[in-house]
Each structure stands twice: as structure tokens, then as C-alpha cells.
Amino acid sequence: MNKGVWFFEEVDLYDILCPYKYNDHLKSHPLSCYNKTDFLFMEGDPVREIYLVAEGRVKIGFYDKEGNEQVIAFLGRGEILGEKALFGENRHKEFAQAVADHTLICKLRVEKAQELARDYVPFSLTLTKRFGERMGRLERRLQILLFKDARQRLVEFVKDLCRDIGTPYRTGVKITLEITQSDIAALIGASRKTVSLLFTDLEEAGMVKFFGRKEIYVPNLEALV
DNA sequence: GCATTAAAGAGAG
DNA sequence: CTCTCTTTAATGC
């Protein structure tokens, strides 16, 4: 299993929470629904809850000195955010923003999460496992960023997109982009200009094809190098 | 960095 | 609610 590096894997930690969720949690804390561009929290907000993405997608980032937005990651279904709260962080260092409509978030108060981690073994095991996996992905991502050129980084990024959010289409895979080229540029450590040029190259080489601005079609994943 | 084009938003019918 | 005009944002060179 070699899952995405740039977009975090979509697994069902959700399942793990379900037994708990449906008992008493859901009644008192229904899922919150966010629309595109709604913020879950901002930089510097006090940390009160950890969040579980039940549906949709969330962007994590911060603003640099010049006020430019810097994207760190996109999180999909099953991913946790704000989990550093469990290690004592009390202010968010990043903002979290929904990038899809109907993004459903299950919120869990920090104390509750700690209680759950203590009393409910599967929950705590899953947390541990996921931190390990996340570490592994970060290592791989770091290696790609350090040792590959911009073109390879973009290619790896697109491949991961295919794995994570791709749907079969004709002979290959289709991806619906909910992010812009500057977001991609930030994620792979390239300039927006480079990303734009590289995409044009890849399209000319027939490795990818764009439908409008929102969809990429990859005819053959193997041939994408 | 600027020109083109697409998407989002506002306003009218 | 839907169509169209205006504004804003994304892309490509």
C-alpha cells in the first residue's frame, strides 16, 4: 500500500469513531457542515477540539510575512486535523478552510478525545498507526522535494492525485481538481509559472489531457513519467 | 508582469 | 428562479 503523499490518505478512522459517535456524541454534537471557503479555524485560535473530516475536503495553510497564503496540505475523508492538541498545543499554528461544499466535520473536544484514547483501545491504536503512516508519507514527500526536479515532483503529485481522488475514465484515470495551479505550486515547491509550463509540456507529450480547468485525464498512469 | 479567458457574483426581469 | 452583465480570479506566454 503506497498511498498519497500530498493529499492524505482517505481511510476510515471514521469507522472507528462510529460506535462512539452514534451513541452519545452525535446527539450533542451533530456533524458541522461547511461550504467552500468557510474557515474551520484561523491561525492563533485557541485549540478546543480535534476534527475529523467526514466528507469533503479541507485545506491547511498559513500566511507568510508578505501575507501570501501558503498551503501545507489538503485533507480528505477520514483524516484528522488539530490532533496536535493531544500533545498539548493550545493555539492553532495554521488555518483550516473547507474547499468543497458540504464538507462535513465531526468535532471532538480535546478532553473527550483523550478520554477516548485512554478507554477505547481501537481508537488509540488507530491514532498511533496513523501518526506512523503520516510520518512515512512526510519522509517520502521530503525525499521527493529534496532529490527530484520540478517536473518529477509534479509527476509524483499527479500520480498521487490519481491514487487518492482519481476515478476510472476510458482507458485511464480522471481527476477533478478542486485546487488551483498556485496551490499545486506551493505543495510541490515550485513557482506557479513552472507548474503552468510543465502542465503544458505534459499535455503536449500526451501524458495528460485537460477538460476545462477543473479536470485532468491521465490516459495511462504507467506512461506518466 | 500582463493579456486572455473562465468562473463567480450581482442585479434585473 | 434564471438569464445576463459585471467583477474577480486563474491561466498561459
mmCIF file of C-alpha atoms (C1' of nucleotides) in Angstrom:
data_model
loop_
_atom_site.group_PDB
_atom_site.id
_atom_site.type_symbol
_atom_site.label_atom_id
_atom_site.label_comp_id
_atom_site.label_asym_id
_atom_site.label_seq_id
_atom_site.Cartn_x
_atom_site.Cartn_y
_atom_site.Cartn_z
ATOM 1 C CA MET A 1 0.000 0.000 0.000
ATOM 2 C CA ASN A 2 1.654 3.134 -1.231
ATOM 3 C CA LYS A 3 -0.777 5.896 -0.623
ATOM 4 C CA GLY A 4 -0.731 9.568 -1.375
ATOM 5 C CA VAL A 5 1.871 11.876 -0.062
ATOM 6 C CA TRP A 6 0.416 15.237 -0.889
ATOM 7 C CA PHE A 7 -3.154 14.508 -0.151
ATOM 8 C CA PHE A 8 -3.563 12.471 2.932
ATOM 9 C CA GLU A 9 -4.952 9.045 2.540
ATOM 10 C CA GLU A 10 -8.661 8.530 2.800
ATOM 11 C CA VAL A 11 -9.161 5.836 5.380
ATOM 12 C CA ASP A 12 -11.901 5.086 7.754
ATOM 13 C CA LEU A 13 -10.865 6.284 11.078
ATOM 14 C CA TYR A 14 -14.431 7.318 10.635
ATOM 15 C CA ASP A 15 -15.474 3.731 11.260
ATOM 16 C CA ILE A 16 -13.540 3.715 14.468
ATOM 17 C CA LEU A 17 -15.399 6.713 15.742
ATOM 18 C CA CYS A 18 -18.759 5.478 14.661
ATOM 19 C CA PRO A 19 -19.670 3.335 17.624
ATOM 20 C CA TYR A 20 -18.901 6.272 19.850
ATOM 21 C CA LYS A 21 -20.314 8.846 17.520
ATOM 22 C CA TYR A 22 -23.673 7.253 17.315
ATOM 23 C CA ASN A 23 -24.016 6.663 20.989
ATOM 24 C CA ASP A 24 -23.993 9.972 22.704
ATOM 25 C CA HIS A 25 -21.640 12.192 20.789
ATOM 26 C CA LEU A 26 -23.709 12.738 17.699
ATOM 27 C CA LYS A 27 -26.751 13.783 19.678
ATOM 28 C CA SER A 28 -24.979 16.572 21.473
ATOM 29 C CA HIS A 29 -22.525 17.403 18.688
ATOM 30 C CA PRO A 30 -24.067 16.895 15.282
ATOM 31 C CA LEU A 31 -21.755 16.999 12.284
ATOM 32 C CA SER A 32 -20.956 20.534 11.264
ATOM 33 C CA CYS A 33 -21.419 21.404 7.639
ATOM 34 C CA TYR A 34 -19.113 23.881 5.932
ATOM 35 C CA ASN A 35 -19.306 25.339 2.477
ATOM 36 C CA LYS A 36 -16.485 26.240 0.168
ATOM 37 C CA THR A 37 -14.195 28.944 1.649
ATOM 38 C CA ASP A 38 -15.660 28.618 5.171
ATOM 39 C CA PHE A 39 -12.979 28.531 7.838
ATOM 40 C CA LEU A 40 -12.935 25.802 10.471
ATOM 41 C CA PHE A 41 -10.418 27.800 12.457
ATOM 42 C CA MET A 42 -7.832 30.525 11.921
ATOM 43 C CA GLU A 43 -4.211 30.874 12.879
ATOM 44 C CA GLY A 44 -3.886 31.699 16.527
ATOM 45 C CA ASP A 45 -7.323 30.438 17.515
ATOM 46 C CA PRO A 46 -7.335 28.513 20.762
ATOM 47 C CA VAL A 47 -7.455 24.761 20.269
ATOM 48 C CA ARG A 48 -10.591 23.258 21.723
ATOM 49 C CA GLU A 49 -11.389 20.328 19.525
ATOM 50 C CA ILE A 50 -9.871 17.831 17.185
ATOM 51 C CA TYR A 51 -11.619 17.469 13.860
ATOM 52 C CA LEU A 52 -12.457 14.518 11.707
ATOM 53 C CA VAL A 53 -13.322 15.055 8.074
ATOM 54 C CA ALA A 54 -16.448 13.019 7.375
ATOM 55 C CA GLU A 55 -16.952 14.328 3.861
ATOM 56 C CA GLY A 56 -15.476 16.908 1.521
ATOM 57 C CA ARG A 57 -12.024 18.419 1.678
ATOM 58 C CA VAL A 58 -10.138 20.820 3.891
ATOM 59 C CA LYS A 59 -7.141 22.995 3.162
ATOM 60 C CA ILE A 60 -4.473 23.580 5.800
ATOM 61 C CA GLY A 61 -2.171 26.544 5.445
ATOM 62 C CA PHE A 62 -0.816 29.765 6.884
ATOM 63 C CA TYR A 63 0.011 33.272 5.776
ATOM 64 C CA ASP A 64 3.642 34.307 5.421
ATOM 65 C CA LYS A 65 5.132 37.707 6.225
ATOM 66 C CA GLU A 66 4.052 39.154 2.899
ATOM 67 C CA GLY A 67 0.542 37.947 3.528
ATOM 68 C CA ASN A 68 0.656 35.259 0.888
ATOM 69 C CA GLU A 69 -1.217 32.107 1.558
ATOM 70 C CA GLN A 70 0.994 29.053 1.931
ATOM 71 C CA VAL A 71 -0.665 25.679 1.564
ATOM 72 C CA ILE A 72 0.564 22.819 3.666
ATOM 73 C CA ALA A 73 -1.844 20.021 2.873
ATOM 74 C CA PHE A 74 -5.292 19.017 1.775
ATOM 75 C CA LEU A 75 -7.195 16.596 3.928
ATOM 76 C CA GLY A 76 -9.914 14.259 2.761
ATOM 77 C CA ARG A 77 -12.439 11.903 4.256
ATOM 78 C CA GLY A 78 -11.301 10.099 7.372
ATOM 79 C CA GLU A 79 -8.419 12.422 8.067
ATOM 80 C CA ILE A 80 -7.935 14.053 11.443
ATOM 81 C CA LEU A 81 -6.834 17.600 11.975
ATOM 82 C CA GLY A 82 -5.921 19.589 15.020
ATOM 83 C CA GLU A 83 -4.590 16.403 16.559
ATOM 84 C CA LYS A 84 -1.564 18.237 17.945
ATOM 85 C CA ALA A 85 -3.973 19.330 20.620
ATOM 86 C CA LEU A 86 -3.485 15.874 22.097
ATOM 87 C CA PHE A 87 0.179 16.739 22.594
ATOM 88 C CA GLY A 88 -0.572 19.970 24.357
ATOM 89 C CA GLU A 89 -0.643 22.527 21.582
ATOM 90 C CA ASN A 90 -3.082 25.189 22.643
ATOM 91 C CA ARG A 91 -3.104 27.590 19.699
ATOM 92 C CA HIS A 92 -3.566 26.696 16.060
ATOM 93 C CA LYS A 93 -0.467 27.437 14.021
ATOM 94 C CA GLU A 94 -2.382 27.151 10.755
ATOM 95 C CA PHE A 95 -5.785 27.897 9.420
ATOM 96 C CA ALA A 96 -8.168 25.247 8.135
ATOM 97 C CA GLN A 97 -10.592 26.056 5.372
ATOM 98 C CA ALA A 98 -13.183 23.963 3.582
ATOM 99 C CA VAL A 99 -12.531 23.780 -0.161
ATOM 100 C CA ALA A 100 -15.640 21.835 -1.113
ATOM 101 C CA ASP A 101 -19.290 22.477 -0.428
ATOM 102 C CA HIS A 102 -20.966 20.171 2.076
ATOM 103 C CA THR A 103 -17.761 19.469 3.909
ATOM 104 C CA LEU A 104 -18.897 17.598 6.978
ATOM 105 C CA ILE A 105 -16.796 17.747 10.089
ATOM 106 C CA CYS A 106 -17.111 15.700 13.224
ATOM 107 C CA LYS A 107 -15.765 17.663 16.175
ATOM 108 C CA LEU A 108 -14.446 16.078 19.297
ATOM 109 C CA ARG A 109 -13.455 18.059 22.346
ATOM 110 C CA VAL A 110 -9.844 17.566 23.319
ATOM 111 C CA GLU A 111 -10.725 16.129 26.727
ATOM 112 C CA LYS A 112 -13.171 13.746 25.103
ATOM 113 C CA ALA A 113 -10.560 12.591 22.620
ATOM 114 C CA GLN A 114 -8.073 11.951 25.400
ATOM 115 C CA GLU A 115 -10.679 10.056 27.346
ATOM 116 C CA LEU A 116 -11.496 8.036 24.261
ATOM 117 C CA ALA A 117 -7.837 7.309 23.550
ATOM 118 C CA ARG A 118 -7.466 6.049 27.112
ATOM 119 C CA ASP A 119 -10.601 3.951 27.340
ATOM 120 C CA TYR A 120 -11.149 2.693 23.862
ATOM 121 C CA VAL A 121 -8.216 0.680 22.592
ATOM 122 C CA PRO A 122 -9.075 0.574 18.872
ATOM 123 C CA PHE A 123 -9.227 4.357 18.829
ATOM 124 C CA SER A 124 -5.833 4.801 20.383
ATOM 125 C CA LEU A 125 -4.281 2.097 18.204
ATOM 126 C CA THR A 126 -5.632 3.760 15.105
ATOM 127 C CA LEU A 127 -4.296 7.117 16.203
ATOM 128 C CA THR A 128 -0.837 5.661 16.699
ATOM 129 C CA LYS A 129 -0.901 3.815 13.417
ATOM 130 C CA ARG A 130 -1.986 6.908 11.577
ATOM 131 C CA PHE A 131 0.713 9.079 13.060
ATOM 132 C CA GLY A 132 3.232 6.497 11.905
ATOM 133 C CA GLU A 133 1.792 6.482 8.416
ATOM 134 C CA ARG A 134 1.755 10.218 8.275
ATOM 135 C CA MET A 135 5.393 10.278 9.290
ATOM 136 C CA GLY A 136 6.206 7.858 6.491
ATOM 137 C CA ARG A 137 4.410 9.989 3.960
ATOM 138 C CA LEU A 138 6.205 13.098 5.147
ATOM 139 C CA GLU A 139 9.531 11.306 4.746
ATOM 140 C CA ARG A 140 8.716 10.308 1.205
ATOM 141 C CA ARG A 141 7.485 13.778 0.406
ATOM 142 C CA LEU A 142 10.664 15.277 1.801
ATOM 143 C CA GLN A 143 12.766 12.972 -0.344
ATOM 144 C CA ILE A 144 10.851 13.925 -3.447
ATOM 145 C CA LEU A 145 11.225 17.600 -2.649
ATOM 146 C CA LEU A 146 14.925 17.272 -1.957
ATOM 147 C CA PHE A 147 16.052 14.994 -4.730
ATOM 148 C CA LYS A 148 13.711 15.298 -7.675
ATOM 149 C CA ASP A 149 13.425 18.111 -10.168
ATOM 150 C CA ALA A 150 10.292 20.174 -10.581
ATOM 151 C CA ARG A 151 8.957 18.006 -13.387
ATOM 152 C CA GLN A 152 9.326 14.822 -11.364
ATOM 153 C CA ARG A 153 7.712 16.467 -8.371
ATOM 154 C CA LEU A 154 4.722 17.446 -10.449
ATOM 155 C CA VAL A 155 4.502 13.964 -11.930
ATOM 156 C CA GLU A 156 4.590 12.364 -8.480
ATOM 157 C CA PHE A 157 1.947 14.801 -7.370
ATOM 158 C CA VAL A 158 -0.353 13.943 -10.263
ATOM 159 C CA LYS A 159 0.160 10.220 -9.691
ATOM 160 C CA ASP A 160 -0.802 10.612 -6.071
ATOM 161 C CA LEU A 161 -3.868 12.575 -7.090
ATOM 162 C CA CYS A 162 -4.860 9.676 -9.324
ATOM 163 C CA ARG A 163 -4.464 7.226 -6.475
ATOM 164 C CA ASP A 164 -6.259 9.361 -3.939
ATOM 165 C CA ILE A 165 -9.120 11.021 -5.741
ATOM 166 C CA GLY A 166 -8.993 9.628 -9.282
ATOM 167 C CA THR A 167 -11.932 7.892 -10.906
ATOM 168 C CA PRO A 168 -11.632 5.409 -13.778
ATOM 169 C CA TYR A 169 -12.363 7.021 -17.112
ATOM 170 C CA ARG A 170 -11.971 5.414 -20.524
ATOM 171 C CA THR A 171 -8.573 3.705 -20.523
ATOM 172 C CA GLY A 172 -7.135 5.703 -17.671
ATOM 173 C CA VAL A 173 -7.993 7.909 -14.755
ATOM 174 C CA LYS A 174 -9.770 11.221 -14.410
ATOM 175 C CA ILE A 175 -9.118 13.707 -11.620
ATOM 176 C CA THR A 176 -11.339 16.574 -10.648
ATOM 177 C CA LEU A 177 -9.186 19.404 -9.377
ATOM 178 C CA GLU A 178 -10.575 21.410 -6.553
ATOM 179 C CA ILE A 179 -7.344 23.339 -6.249
ATOM 180 C CA THR A 180 -5.521 25.886 -8.382
ATOM 181 C CA GLN A 181 -2.121 25.806 -10.015
ATOM 182 C CA SER A 182 -0.710 28.104 -7.350
ATOM 183 C CA ASP A 183 -1.855 25.660 -4.680
ATOM 184 C CA ILE A 184 -0.080 22.876 -6.525
ATOM 185 C CA ALA A 185 2.984 25.073 -6.868
ATOM 186 C CA ALA A 186 3.051 25.616 -3.106
ATOM 187 C CA LEU A 187 2.664 21.905 -2.400
ATOM 188 C CA ILE A 188 5.477 20.774 -4.663
ATOM 189 C CA GLY A 189 7.768 23.721 -4.032
ATOM 190 C CA ALA A 190 7.745 25.262 -7.484
ATOM 191 C CA SER A 191 6.616 28.575 -8.879
ATOM 192 C CA ARG A 192 3.183 28.911 -10.378
ATOM 193 C CA LYS A 193 4.795 29.732 -13.674
ATOM 194 C CA THR A 194 6.737 26.467 -13.659
ATOM 195 C CA VAL A 195 3.638 24.457 -12.874
ATOM 196 C CA SER A 196 1.768 26.093 -15.711
ATOM 197 C CA LEU A 197 4.597 25.417 -18.167
ATOM 198 C CA LEU A 198 5.073 21.833 -17.050
ATOM 199 C CA PHE A 199 1.391 21.092 -17.425
ATOM 200 C CA THR A 200 1.524 22.412 -20.960
ATOM 201 C CA ASP A 201 4.545 20.181 -21.648
ATOM 202 C CA LEU A 202 2.842 17.118 -20.219
ATOM 203 C CA GLU A 203 -0.252 17.809 -22.254
ATOM 204 C CA GLU A 204 1.811 18.196 -25.444
ATOM 205 C CA ALA A 205 3.545 14.918 -24.658
ATOM 206 C CA GLY A 206 0.086 13.353 -24.450
ATOM 207 C CA MET A 207 0.552 12.198 -20.868
ATOM 208 C CA VAL A 208 -2.317 14.243 -19.541
ATOM 209 C CA LYS A 209 -5.290 15.998 -21.007
ATOM 210 C CA PHE A 210 -7.291 18.850 -19.545
ATOM 211 C CA PHE A 211 -11.041 19.200 -19.744
ATOM 212 C CA GLY A 212 -11.723 22.795 -18.899
ATOM 213 C CA ARG A 213 -9.835 23.962 -15.830
ATOM 214 C CA LYS A 214 -11.268 21.513 -13.402
ATOM 215 C CA GLU A 215 -10.498 18.081 -14.812
ATOM 216 C CA ILE A 216 -7.354 16.224 -15.776
ATOM 217 C CA TYR A 217 -7.451 12.968 -17.669
ATOM 218 C CA VAL A 218 -4.472 10.627 -17.467
ATOM 219 C CA PRO A 219 -4.766 8.063 -20.278
ATOM 220 C CA ASN A 220 -2.105 5.783 -18.880
ATOM 221 C CA LEU A 221 -0.716 6.032 -15.388
ATOM 222 C CA GLU A 222 2.262 3.822 -16.253
ATOM 223 C CA ALA A 223 3.257 6.077 -19.140
ATOM 224 C CA LEU A 224 3.249 9.175 -16.982
ATOM 225 C CA VAL A 225 6.911 9.843 -16.212
ATOM 226 C "C1'" DG B 1 4.055 41.034 -15.385
ATOM 227 C "C1'" DC B 2 0.397 41.428 -18.474
ATOM 228 C "C1'" DA B 3 -3.363 39.865 -21.641
ATOM 229 C "C1'" DT B 4 -6.848 36.464 -22.214
ATOM 230 C "C1'" DT B 5 -10.439 33.666 -20.552
ATOM 231 C "C1'" DA B 6 -13.190 31.362 -17.293
ATOM 232 C "C1'" DA B 7 -15.821 31.435 -13.040
ATOM 233 C "C1'" DA B 8 -18.307 33.780 -9.525
ATOM 234 C "C1'" DG B 9 -21.365 37.286 -8.023
ATOM 235 C "C1'" DA B 10 -24.873 40.830 -8.525
ATOM 236 C "C1'" DG B 11 -28.901 42.640 -10.422
ATOM 237 C "C1'" DA B 12 -32.987 42.620 -13.209
ATOM 238 C "C1'" DG B 13 -36.942 40.615 -15.136
ATOM 239 C "C1'" DC C 1 -35.615 31.055 -10.398
ATOM 240 C "C1'" DT C 2 -32.971 32.091 -14.470
ATOM 241 C "C1'" DC C 3 -30.556 34.926 -17.604
ATOM 242 C "C1'" DT C 4 -27.158 38.452 -18.378
ATOM 243 C "C1'" DC C 5 -23.993 41.882 -17.187
ATOM 244 C "C1'" DT C 6 -20.068 42.981 -14.084
ATOM 245 C "C1'" DT C 7 -16.297 41.825 -11.327
ATOM 246 C "C1'" DT C 8 -12.820 38.881 -9.810
ATOM 247 C "C1'" DA C 9 -9.658 35.165 -10.212
ATOM 248 C "C1'" DA C 10 -6.924 31.675 -12.881
ATOM 249 C "C1'" DT C 11 -4.243 30.598 -16.714
ATOM 250 C "C1'" DG C 12 -0.730 30.934 -20.385
ATOM 251 C "C1'" DC C 13 3.009 33.175 -22.500
#
